[in-house]
XYZ file of C-alpha atoms in Angstrom:
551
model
C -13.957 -35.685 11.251
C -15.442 -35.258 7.743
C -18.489 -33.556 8.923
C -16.687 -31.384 10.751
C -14.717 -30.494 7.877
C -17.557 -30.356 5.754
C -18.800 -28.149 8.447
C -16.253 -25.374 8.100
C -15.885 -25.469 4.320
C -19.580 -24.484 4.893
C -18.531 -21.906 6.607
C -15.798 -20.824 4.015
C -18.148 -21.069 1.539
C -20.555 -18.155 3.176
C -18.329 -15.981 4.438
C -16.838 -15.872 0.439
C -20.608 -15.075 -0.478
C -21.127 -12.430 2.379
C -18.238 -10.771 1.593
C -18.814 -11.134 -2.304
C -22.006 -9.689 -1.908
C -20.810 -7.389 0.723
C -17.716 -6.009 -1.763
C -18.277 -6.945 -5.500
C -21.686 -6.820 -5.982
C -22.240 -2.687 -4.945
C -19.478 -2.147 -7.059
C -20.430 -3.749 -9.588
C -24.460 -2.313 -9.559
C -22.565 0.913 -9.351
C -20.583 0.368 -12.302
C -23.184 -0.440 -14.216
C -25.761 2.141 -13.126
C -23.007 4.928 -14.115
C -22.476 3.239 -17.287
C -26.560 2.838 -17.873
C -26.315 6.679 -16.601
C -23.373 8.109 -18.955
C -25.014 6.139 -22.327
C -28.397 8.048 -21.440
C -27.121 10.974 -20.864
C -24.821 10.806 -24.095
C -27.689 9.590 -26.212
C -30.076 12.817 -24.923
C -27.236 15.141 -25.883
C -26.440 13.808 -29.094
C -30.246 14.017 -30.027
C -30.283 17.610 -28.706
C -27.250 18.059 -30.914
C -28.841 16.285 -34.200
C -32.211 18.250 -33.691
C -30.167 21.871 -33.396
C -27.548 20.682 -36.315
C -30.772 20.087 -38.867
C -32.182 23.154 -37.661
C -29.360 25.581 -38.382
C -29.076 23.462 -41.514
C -32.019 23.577 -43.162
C -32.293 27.299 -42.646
C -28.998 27.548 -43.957
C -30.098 25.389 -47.115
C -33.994 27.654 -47.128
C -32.089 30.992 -47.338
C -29.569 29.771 -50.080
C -33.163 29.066 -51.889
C -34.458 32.248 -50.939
C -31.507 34.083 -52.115
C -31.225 32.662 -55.468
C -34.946 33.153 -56.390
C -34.964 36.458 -55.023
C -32.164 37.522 -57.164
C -33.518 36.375 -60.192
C -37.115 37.973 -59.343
C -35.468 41.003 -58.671
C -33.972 40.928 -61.892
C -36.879 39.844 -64.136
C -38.568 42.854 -62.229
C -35.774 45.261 -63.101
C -35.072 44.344 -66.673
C -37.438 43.912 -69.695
C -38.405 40.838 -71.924
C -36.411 42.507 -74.982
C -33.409 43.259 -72.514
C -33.461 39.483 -71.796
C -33.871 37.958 -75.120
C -30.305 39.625 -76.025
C -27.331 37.176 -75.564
C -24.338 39.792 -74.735
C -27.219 41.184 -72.141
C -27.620 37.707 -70.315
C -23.990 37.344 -70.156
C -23.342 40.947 -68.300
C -26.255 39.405 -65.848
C -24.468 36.110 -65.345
C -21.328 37.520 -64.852
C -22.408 40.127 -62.540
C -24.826 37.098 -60.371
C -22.453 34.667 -60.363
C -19.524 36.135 -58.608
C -19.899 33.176 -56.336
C -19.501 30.623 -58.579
C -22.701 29.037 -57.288
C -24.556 29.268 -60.792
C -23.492 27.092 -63.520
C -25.587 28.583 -66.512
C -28.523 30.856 -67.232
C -31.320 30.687 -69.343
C -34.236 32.702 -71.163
C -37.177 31.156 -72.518
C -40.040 33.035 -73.879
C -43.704 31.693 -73.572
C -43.760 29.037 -75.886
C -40.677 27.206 -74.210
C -38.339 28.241 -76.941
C -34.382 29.115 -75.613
C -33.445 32.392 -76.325
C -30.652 32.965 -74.950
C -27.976 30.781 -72.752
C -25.009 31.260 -71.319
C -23.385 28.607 -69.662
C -20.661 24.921 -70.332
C -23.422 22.961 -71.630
C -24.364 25.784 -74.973
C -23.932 22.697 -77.576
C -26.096 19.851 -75.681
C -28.306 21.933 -74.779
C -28.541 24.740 -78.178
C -32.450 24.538 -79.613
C -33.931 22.768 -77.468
C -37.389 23.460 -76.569
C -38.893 23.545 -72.925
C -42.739 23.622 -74.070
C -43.198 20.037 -73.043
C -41.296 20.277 -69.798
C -43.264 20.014 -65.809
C -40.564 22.225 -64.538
C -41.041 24.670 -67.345
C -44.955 24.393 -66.696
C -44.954 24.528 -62.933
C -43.267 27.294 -63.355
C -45.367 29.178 -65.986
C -48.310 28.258 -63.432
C -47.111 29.363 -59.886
C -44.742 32.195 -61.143
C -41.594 30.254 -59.151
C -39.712 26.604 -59.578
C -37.027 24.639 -57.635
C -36.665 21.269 -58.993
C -35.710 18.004 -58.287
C -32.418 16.773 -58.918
C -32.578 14.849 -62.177
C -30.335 14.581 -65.897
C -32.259 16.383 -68.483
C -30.001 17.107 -71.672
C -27.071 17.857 -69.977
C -26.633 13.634 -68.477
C -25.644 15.257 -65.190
C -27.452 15.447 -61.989
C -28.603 19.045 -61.476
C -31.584 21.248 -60.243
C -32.667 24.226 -61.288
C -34.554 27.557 -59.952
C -37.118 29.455 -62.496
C -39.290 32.167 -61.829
C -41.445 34.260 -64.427
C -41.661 37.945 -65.318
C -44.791 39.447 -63.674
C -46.787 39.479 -66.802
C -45.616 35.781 -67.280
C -43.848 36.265 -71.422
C -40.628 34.392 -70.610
C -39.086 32.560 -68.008
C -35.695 33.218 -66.354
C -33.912 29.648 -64.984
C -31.093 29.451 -63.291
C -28.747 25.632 -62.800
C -27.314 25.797 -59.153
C -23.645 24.454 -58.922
C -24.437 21.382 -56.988
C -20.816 21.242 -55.400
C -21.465 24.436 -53.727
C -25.284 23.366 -52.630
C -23.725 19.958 -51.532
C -21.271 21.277 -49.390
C -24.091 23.234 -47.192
C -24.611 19.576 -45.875
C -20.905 19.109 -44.746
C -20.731 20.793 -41.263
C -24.292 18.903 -40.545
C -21.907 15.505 -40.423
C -21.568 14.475 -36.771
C -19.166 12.275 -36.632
C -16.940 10.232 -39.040
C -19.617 7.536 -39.153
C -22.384 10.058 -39.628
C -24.566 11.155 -42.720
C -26.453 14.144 -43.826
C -28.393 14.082 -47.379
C -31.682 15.198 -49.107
C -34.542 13.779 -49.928
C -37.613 14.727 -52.603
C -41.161 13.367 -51.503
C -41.169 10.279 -53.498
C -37.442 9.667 -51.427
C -35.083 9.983 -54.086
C -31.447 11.377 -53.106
C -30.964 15.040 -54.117
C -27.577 15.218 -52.765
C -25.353 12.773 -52.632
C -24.579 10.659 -49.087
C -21.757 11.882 -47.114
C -21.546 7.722 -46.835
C -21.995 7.072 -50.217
C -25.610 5.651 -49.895
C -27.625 5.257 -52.667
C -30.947 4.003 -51.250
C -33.092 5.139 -48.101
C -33.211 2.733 -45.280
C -36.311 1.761 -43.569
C -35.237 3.695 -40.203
C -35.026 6.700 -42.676
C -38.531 5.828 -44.725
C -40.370 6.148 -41.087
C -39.126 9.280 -40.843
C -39.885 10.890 -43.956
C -43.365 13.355 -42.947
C -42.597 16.221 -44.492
C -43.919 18.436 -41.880
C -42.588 22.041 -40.969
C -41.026 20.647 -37.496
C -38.183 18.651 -37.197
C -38.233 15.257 -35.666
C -36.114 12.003 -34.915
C -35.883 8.355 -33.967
C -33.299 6.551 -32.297
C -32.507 3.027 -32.297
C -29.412 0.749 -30.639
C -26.631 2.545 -33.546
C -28.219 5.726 -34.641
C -29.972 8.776 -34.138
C -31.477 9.950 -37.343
C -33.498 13.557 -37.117
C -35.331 15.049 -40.283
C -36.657 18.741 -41.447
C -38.442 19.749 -44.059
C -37.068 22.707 -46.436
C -38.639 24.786 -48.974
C -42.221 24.607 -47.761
C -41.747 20.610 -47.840
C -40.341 20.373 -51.331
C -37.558 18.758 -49.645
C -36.564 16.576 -46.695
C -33.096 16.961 -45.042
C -31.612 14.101 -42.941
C -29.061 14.031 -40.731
C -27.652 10.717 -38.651
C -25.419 10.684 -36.388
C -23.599 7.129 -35.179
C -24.072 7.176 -31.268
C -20.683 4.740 -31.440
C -18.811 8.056 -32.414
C -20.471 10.137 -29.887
C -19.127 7.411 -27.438
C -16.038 6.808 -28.467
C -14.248 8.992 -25.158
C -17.021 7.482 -23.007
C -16.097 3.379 -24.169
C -12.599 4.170 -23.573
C -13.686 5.393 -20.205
C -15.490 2.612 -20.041
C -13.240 0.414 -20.222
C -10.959 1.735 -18.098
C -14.020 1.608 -15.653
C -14.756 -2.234 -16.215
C -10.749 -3.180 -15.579
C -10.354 -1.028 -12.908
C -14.059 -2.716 -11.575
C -12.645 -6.322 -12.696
C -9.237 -5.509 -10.922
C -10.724 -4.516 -7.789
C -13.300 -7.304 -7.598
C -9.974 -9.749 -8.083
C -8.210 -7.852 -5.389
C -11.815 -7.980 -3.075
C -11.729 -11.755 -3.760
C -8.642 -13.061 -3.159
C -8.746 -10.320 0.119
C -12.305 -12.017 1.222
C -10.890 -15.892 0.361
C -7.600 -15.081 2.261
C -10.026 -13.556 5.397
C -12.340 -16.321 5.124
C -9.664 -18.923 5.197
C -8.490 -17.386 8.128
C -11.796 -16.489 10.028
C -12.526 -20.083 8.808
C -9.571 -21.303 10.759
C -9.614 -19.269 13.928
C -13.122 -20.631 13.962
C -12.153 -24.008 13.910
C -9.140 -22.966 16.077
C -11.551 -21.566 18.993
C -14.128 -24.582 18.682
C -11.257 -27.061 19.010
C -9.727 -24.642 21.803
C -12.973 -25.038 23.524
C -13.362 -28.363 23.060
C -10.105 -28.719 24.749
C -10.992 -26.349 27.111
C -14.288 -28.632 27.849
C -11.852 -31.511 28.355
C -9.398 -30.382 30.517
C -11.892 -28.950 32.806
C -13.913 -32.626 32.981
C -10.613 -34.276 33.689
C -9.411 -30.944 35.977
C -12.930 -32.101 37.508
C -12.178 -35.816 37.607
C -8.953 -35.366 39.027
C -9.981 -33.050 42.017
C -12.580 -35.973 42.884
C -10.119 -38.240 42.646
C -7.825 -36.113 44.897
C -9.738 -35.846 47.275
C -11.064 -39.614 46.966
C -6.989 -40.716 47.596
C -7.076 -37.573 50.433
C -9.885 -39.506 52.022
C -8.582 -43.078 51.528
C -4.863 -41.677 52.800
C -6.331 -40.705 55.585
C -8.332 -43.557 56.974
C -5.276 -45.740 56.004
C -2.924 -43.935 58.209
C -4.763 -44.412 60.754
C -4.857 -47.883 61.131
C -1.018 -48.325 59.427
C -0.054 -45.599 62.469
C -1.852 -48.073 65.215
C -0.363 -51.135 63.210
C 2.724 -49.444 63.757
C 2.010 -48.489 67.520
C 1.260 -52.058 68.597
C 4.795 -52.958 66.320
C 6.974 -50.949 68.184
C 4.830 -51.926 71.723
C 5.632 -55.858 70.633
C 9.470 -54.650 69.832
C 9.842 -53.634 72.746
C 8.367 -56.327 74.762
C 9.831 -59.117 73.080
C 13.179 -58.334 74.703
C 11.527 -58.652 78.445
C 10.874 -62.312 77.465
C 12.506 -65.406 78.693
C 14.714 -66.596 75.621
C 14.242 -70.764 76.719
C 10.362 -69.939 77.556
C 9.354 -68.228 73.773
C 10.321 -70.231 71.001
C 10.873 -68.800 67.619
C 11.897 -65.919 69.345
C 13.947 -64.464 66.433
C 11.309 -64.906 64.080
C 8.986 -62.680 66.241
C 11.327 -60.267 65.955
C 12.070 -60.357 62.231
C 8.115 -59.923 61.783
C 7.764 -57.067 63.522
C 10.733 -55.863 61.496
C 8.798 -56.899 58.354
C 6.106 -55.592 59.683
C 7.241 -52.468 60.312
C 9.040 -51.972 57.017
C 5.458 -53.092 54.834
C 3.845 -50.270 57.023
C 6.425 -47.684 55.916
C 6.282 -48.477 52.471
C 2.205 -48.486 52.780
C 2.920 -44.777 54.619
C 4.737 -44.074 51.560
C 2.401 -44.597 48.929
C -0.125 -43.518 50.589
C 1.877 -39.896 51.256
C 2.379 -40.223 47.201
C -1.173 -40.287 47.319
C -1.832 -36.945 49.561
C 1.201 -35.462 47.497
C -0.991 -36.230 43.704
C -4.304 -34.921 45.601
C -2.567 -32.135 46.560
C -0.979 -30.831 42.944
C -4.291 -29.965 41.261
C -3.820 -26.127 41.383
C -1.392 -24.381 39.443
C 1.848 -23.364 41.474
C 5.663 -21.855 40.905
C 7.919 -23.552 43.702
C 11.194 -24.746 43.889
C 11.708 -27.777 41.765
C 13.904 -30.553 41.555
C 13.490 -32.107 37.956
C 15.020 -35.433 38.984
C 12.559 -36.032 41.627
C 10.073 -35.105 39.608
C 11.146 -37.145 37.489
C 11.669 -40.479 39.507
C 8.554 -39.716 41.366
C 6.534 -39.725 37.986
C 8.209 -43.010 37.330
C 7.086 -44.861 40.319
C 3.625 -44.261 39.277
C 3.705 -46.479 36.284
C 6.736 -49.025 37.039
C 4.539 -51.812 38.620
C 2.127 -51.554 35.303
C 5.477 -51.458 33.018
C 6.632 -54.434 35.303
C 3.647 -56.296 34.148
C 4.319 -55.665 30.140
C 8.285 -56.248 31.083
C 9.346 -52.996 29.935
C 12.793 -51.930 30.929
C 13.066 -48.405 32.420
C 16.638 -46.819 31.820
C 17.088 -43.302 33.852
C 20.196 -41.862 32.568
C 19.865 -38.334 34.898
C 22.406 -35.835 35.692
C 22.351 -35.623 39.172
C 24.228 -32.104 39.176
C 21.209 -30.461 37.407
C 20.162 -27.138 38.960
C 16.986 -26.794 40.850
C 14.267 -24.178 39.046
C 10.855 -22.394 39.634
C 8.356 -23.877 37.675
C 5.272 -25.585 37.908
C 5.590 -29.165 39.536
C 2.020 -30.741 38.889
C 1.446 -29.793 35.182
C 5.139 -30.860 34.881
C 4.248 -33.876 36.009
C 1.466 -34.293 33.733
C 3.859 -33.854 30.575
C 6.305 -36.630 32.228
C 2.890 -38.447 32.921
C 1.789 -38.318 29.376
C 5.344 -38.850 27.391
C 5.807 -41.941 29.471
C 2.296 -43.646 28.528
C 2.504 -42.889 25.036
C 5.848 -44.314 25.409
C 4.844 -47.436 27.119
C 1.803 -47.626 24.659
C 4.420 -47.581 21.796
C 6.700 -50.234 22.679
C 4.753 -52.844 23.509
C 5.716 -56.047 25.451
C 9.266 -56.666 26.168
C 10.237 -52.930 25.191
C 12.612 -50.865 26.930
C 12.007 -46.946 27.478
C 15.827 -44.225 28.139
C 15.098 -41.328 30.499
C 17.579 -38.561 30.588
C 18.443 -35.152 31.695
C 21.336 -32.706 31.476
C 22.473 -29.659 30.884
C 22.603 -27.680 27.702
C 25.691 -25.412 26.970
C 23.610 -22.350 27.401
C 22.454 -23.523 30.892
C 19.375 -24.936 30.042
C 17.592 -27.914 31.474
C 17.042 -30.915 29.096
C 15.108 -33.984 29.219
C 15.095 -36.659 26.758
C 12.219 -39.422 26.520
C 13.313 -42.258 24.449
C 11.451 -45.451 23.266
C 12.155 -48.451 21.309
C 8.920 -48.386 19.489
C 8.223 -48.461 15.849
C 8.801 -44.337 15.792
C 6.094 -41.949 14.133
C 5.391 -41.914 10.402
C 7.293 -38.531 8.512
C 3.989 -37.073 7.490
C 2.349 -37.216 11.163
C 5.310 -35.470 12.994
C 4.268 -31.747 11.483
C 0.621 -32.656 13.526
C 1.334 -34.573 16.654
C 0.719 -31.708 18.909
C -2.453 -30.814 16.965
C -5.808 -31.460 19.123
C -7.473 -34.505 18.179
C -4.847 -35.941 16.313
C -3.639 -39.374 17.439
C -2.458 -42.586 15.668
C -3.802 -44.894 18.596
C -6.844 -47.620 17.520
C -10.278 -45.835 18.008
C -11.404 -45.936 21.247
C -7.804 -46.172 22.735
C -6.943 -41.942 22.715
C -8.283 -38.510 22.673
C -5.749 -36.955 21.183
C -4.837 -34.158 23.616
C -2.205 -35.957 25.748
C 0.257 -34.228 23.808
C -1.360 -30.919 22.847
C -2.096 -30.282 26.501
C 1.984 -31.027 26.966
C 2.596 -29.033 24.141
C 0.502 -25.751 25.679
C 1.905 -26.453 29.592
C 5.677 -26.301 28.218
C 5.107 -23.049 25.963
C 3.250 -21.930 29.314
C 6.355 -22.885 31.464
C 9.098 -20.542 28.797
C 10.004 -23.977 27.079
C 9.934 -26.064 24.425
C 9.335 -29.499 23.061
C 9.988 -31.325 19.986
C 9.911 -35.021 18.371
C 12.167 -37.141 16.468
C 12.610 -40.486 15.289
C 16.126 -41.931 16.162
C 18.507 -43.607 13.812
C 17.894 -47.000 15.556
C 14.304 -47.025 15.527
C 11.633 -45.216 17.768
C 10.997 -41.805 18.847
C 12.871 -39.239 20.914
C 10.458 -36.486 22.580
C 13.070 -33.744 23.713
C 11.953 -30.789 26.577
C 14.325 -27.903 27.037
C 13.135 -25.993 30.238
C 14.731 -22.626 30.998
C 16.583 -22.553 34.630
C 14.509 -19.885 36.699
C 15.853 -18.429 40.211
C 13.345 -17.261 42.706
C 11.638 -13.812 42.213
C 13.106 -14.528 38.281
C 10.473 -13.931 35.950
C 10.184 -16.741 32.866
């Protein structure tokens, strides 16, 4: 029994796994090849993204350049050295140049590097102070035009500045760009609140400030620091970072963008995804443990059907051979009990003819063919009982008498309960109606309920038979024993196959489930007890069936 249970647990076991594979598994590969999918194609779009952002940045940030160094060559073309070196005539300039707010001072230095004029918030710090030893101021003397690094200088505030000479090179007009204005360019190229977008000089300094407050380049943002003409970009598990070089590669912008932010619809999605994905793998495994359990069981409901099946039909088999075996031994009996009972009657009737005072024991003659004759009836009974068994193999409806059936099912086993001296009390109504049902498996339940009940009680034991009427017209028929009953926990499983509570070796345990499936077959029902003063009670309730009446 425990390798047959191991057996289908096995079987359990796989059918969880084929349909776990089967269910789960594509849903899950397909879960994650979307997600795989949807992070790839994010990533690609934010990168296209980053890459067009810098672009239309740093030729925002070139042409702000362009414009400022244009205007003041165009004015240093237009206007003289003397016309410069005036105060009141740098002022009109400023004020007419700077009706962005976008320049924060102007200055005018002649050759030598002396100030000549300023206009501007920072007059006092910055009043006489000479240029003449300055790399801006000489850079500029040199290649005619200057845009400088961020850096202090006199005024102790970050700035940069844009100088450009007069064509014949006698003074030098600069220009301090409002850095709030030229740091604000770099704003709309922040993608995402996790994202950053700064400048950089060659040596990587910070020329405007980090829209995340950093104050050092990382070593993701070192690698990408080439200062070429084209943009490009690196991404890694967090970021994208892309880079572009402005102002003939004076400067480097950088922009990163946080590929968390980018995601932050898709990971809700996701999620929704995974828990929809988790609650229909839950759903798919308690639906494939709740089909396996029951494939599992119909499995082991067939094989034990079969098994039973395999059974009946070797003791179907056994039985017919033993039918006809009594048929055949019936036979050649009766033919010697009928001439037995030929040459009786011949003697009967001659022993009258005789002279009384010549035959002695005259009587007893007689009474011995009397005995005689009676011992041959009874032997032509059971061996009619004997035709009748061989007879009953196939399956039949007929008229039926259940008292007969009853009594006749008794004979069969009173000699052997003679020998244990087990009392058999029939208790039958003998007003019961007749019904059509089938005699011979009939039988074989009375047949079977009576054994187990003659098992049960052992020597000395005593065994109630009744039958009677129910109050909705039913037949009913009690089998009673004086046995030790069954235990509580084996009554839910006495008609299962295979189950018995007999010694090994001793039953098959189907004598009952056989019973059980012939009176569901026959429309009726059966059912066991244990009675108040010790043993069981089997109870059969047959339904009364008139010819041509369907069960």
């Amino acid at each position: 029994m425990e390798r047959k249970r191991n057996y289908y647990t096995t079987i359990t076991k796989r059918l969880l796994v084929a349909f776990f594979c089967l269910s789960v598994v594509p849903i899950a590969c397909f879960a994650w090849i979307m997600k795989g999918s949807v992070e790839e194609t994010n990533i690609i779009k934010l990168n296209e993204l980053a890459t067009s952002t810098i672009e239309h940045r740093a030729e925002v940030i070139t042409q702000f350049l362009k414009d400022k160094i244009n205007t003041l060559s165009m004015l240093v073309t237009l206007y003289s050295e003397d016309y410069f070196f005036n105060k009141e005539n740098v002022e009109k300039v400023f004020l007419a140049m700077n009706s962005k707010g976008d320049i924060v001072d102007l200055q005018v230095i002649d050759v030598t590097g002396f100030q000549h004029a300023y206009v501007g918030p920072y007059r006092a710090k910055i009043e006489g102070k000479k240029y003449d030893d300055a790399p801006w101021f000489r850079e500029t003397l040199i290649s005619g035009v200057h845009v400088s690094d961020v850096f202090m200088g006199f005024r102790n505030t970050p700035h940069f500045v844009v100088a450009v000479t007069d064509p014949l090179k006698n003074y030098v007009l600069r220009a301090t760009i409002n850095s709030s204005i030229f740091n604000s360019l770099l704003h709309s190229a922040q993608l995402g609140p996790h994202g950053d977008a700064f400048i950089v000089n060659r040596v990587g300094e910070l020329q405007t400030p980090s829209l995340l407050g950093k104050t050092d380049l990382s070593e993701t943002d070192k690698t990408l620091l080439a200062f070429e003409n084209n943009s490009s970009s690196i991404i890694t598990s967090t970021d994208i970072s892309a880079t572009r070089s402005i102002d003939n590669g004076h400067w480097q912008l950088v922009v990163t963008a946080n590929i968390a932010d980018s995601l932050h619809y898709y990971l809700r999605l996701r999620d929704k995804i995974i828990s929809i994905v988790i609650a229909i793998s839950l759903i798919s495994m308690i639906a494939a443990t709740f089909v396996s359990l029951v494939l599992s069981k119909n499995i082991e409901r067939a094989d034990k059907e079969y098994a039973t099946l395999g059974l009946q039909f070797v003791q179907v088999e056994k039985m017919a051979t033993v039918g006809r075996l009594a048929a055949g031994i019936a036979h050649e009996i009766n033919n010697p009990l009928q001439m037995i009972t030929n040459q009786a009657g011949w003697i009967s009737e001659l022993l009258p003819d005789e002279d009384p005072t010549l035959v002695k024991n005259l009587g007893e003659y007689q009474k011995a063919v009397q005995q005689i004759k009676h011992h041959v009836q009874r032997a032509g009974t059971i061996t009619h009982r004997l035709l009748g068994f061989s007879r009953k193999m196939s399956s039949q409806q007929e008229k039926v008498q259940v008292n007969e059936l009853l009594l006749e099912t008794v004979s069969f086993v009173e000699r052997q309960a003679g020998y244990d001296n087990i009392t058999i009390v029939k208790n039958l109504d003998n007003n019961l109606p007749g019904t059509m049902t089938d005699g011979p498996q009939l039988q074989q339940v009375f047949l079977n309920l009576i054994n187990n009940a003659i098992d049960a009680v052992g020597h000395g034991g005593k065994i109630e038979l009744s039958s009677k009427t129910s109050r909705d017209g039913k037949l009913v028929l009690e089998f009673a024993d004086s046995g030790p009953g069954i235990k509580p926990e084996n009554i839910k499983q006495i008609f299962d196959p295979f189950f018995t509570t007999k010694d090994p070796g001793k039953g098959t345990g189907l004598g009952l489930y056989i019973s059980y499936d012939i009176i569901q077959k026959l429309g009726g029902s059966i059912t066991v007890a244990n009675r108040k003063g010790g043993g069981a009670i089997f109870t059969i309730v047959l339904p009364v069936i008139s010819f041509g009446e369907s069960k």
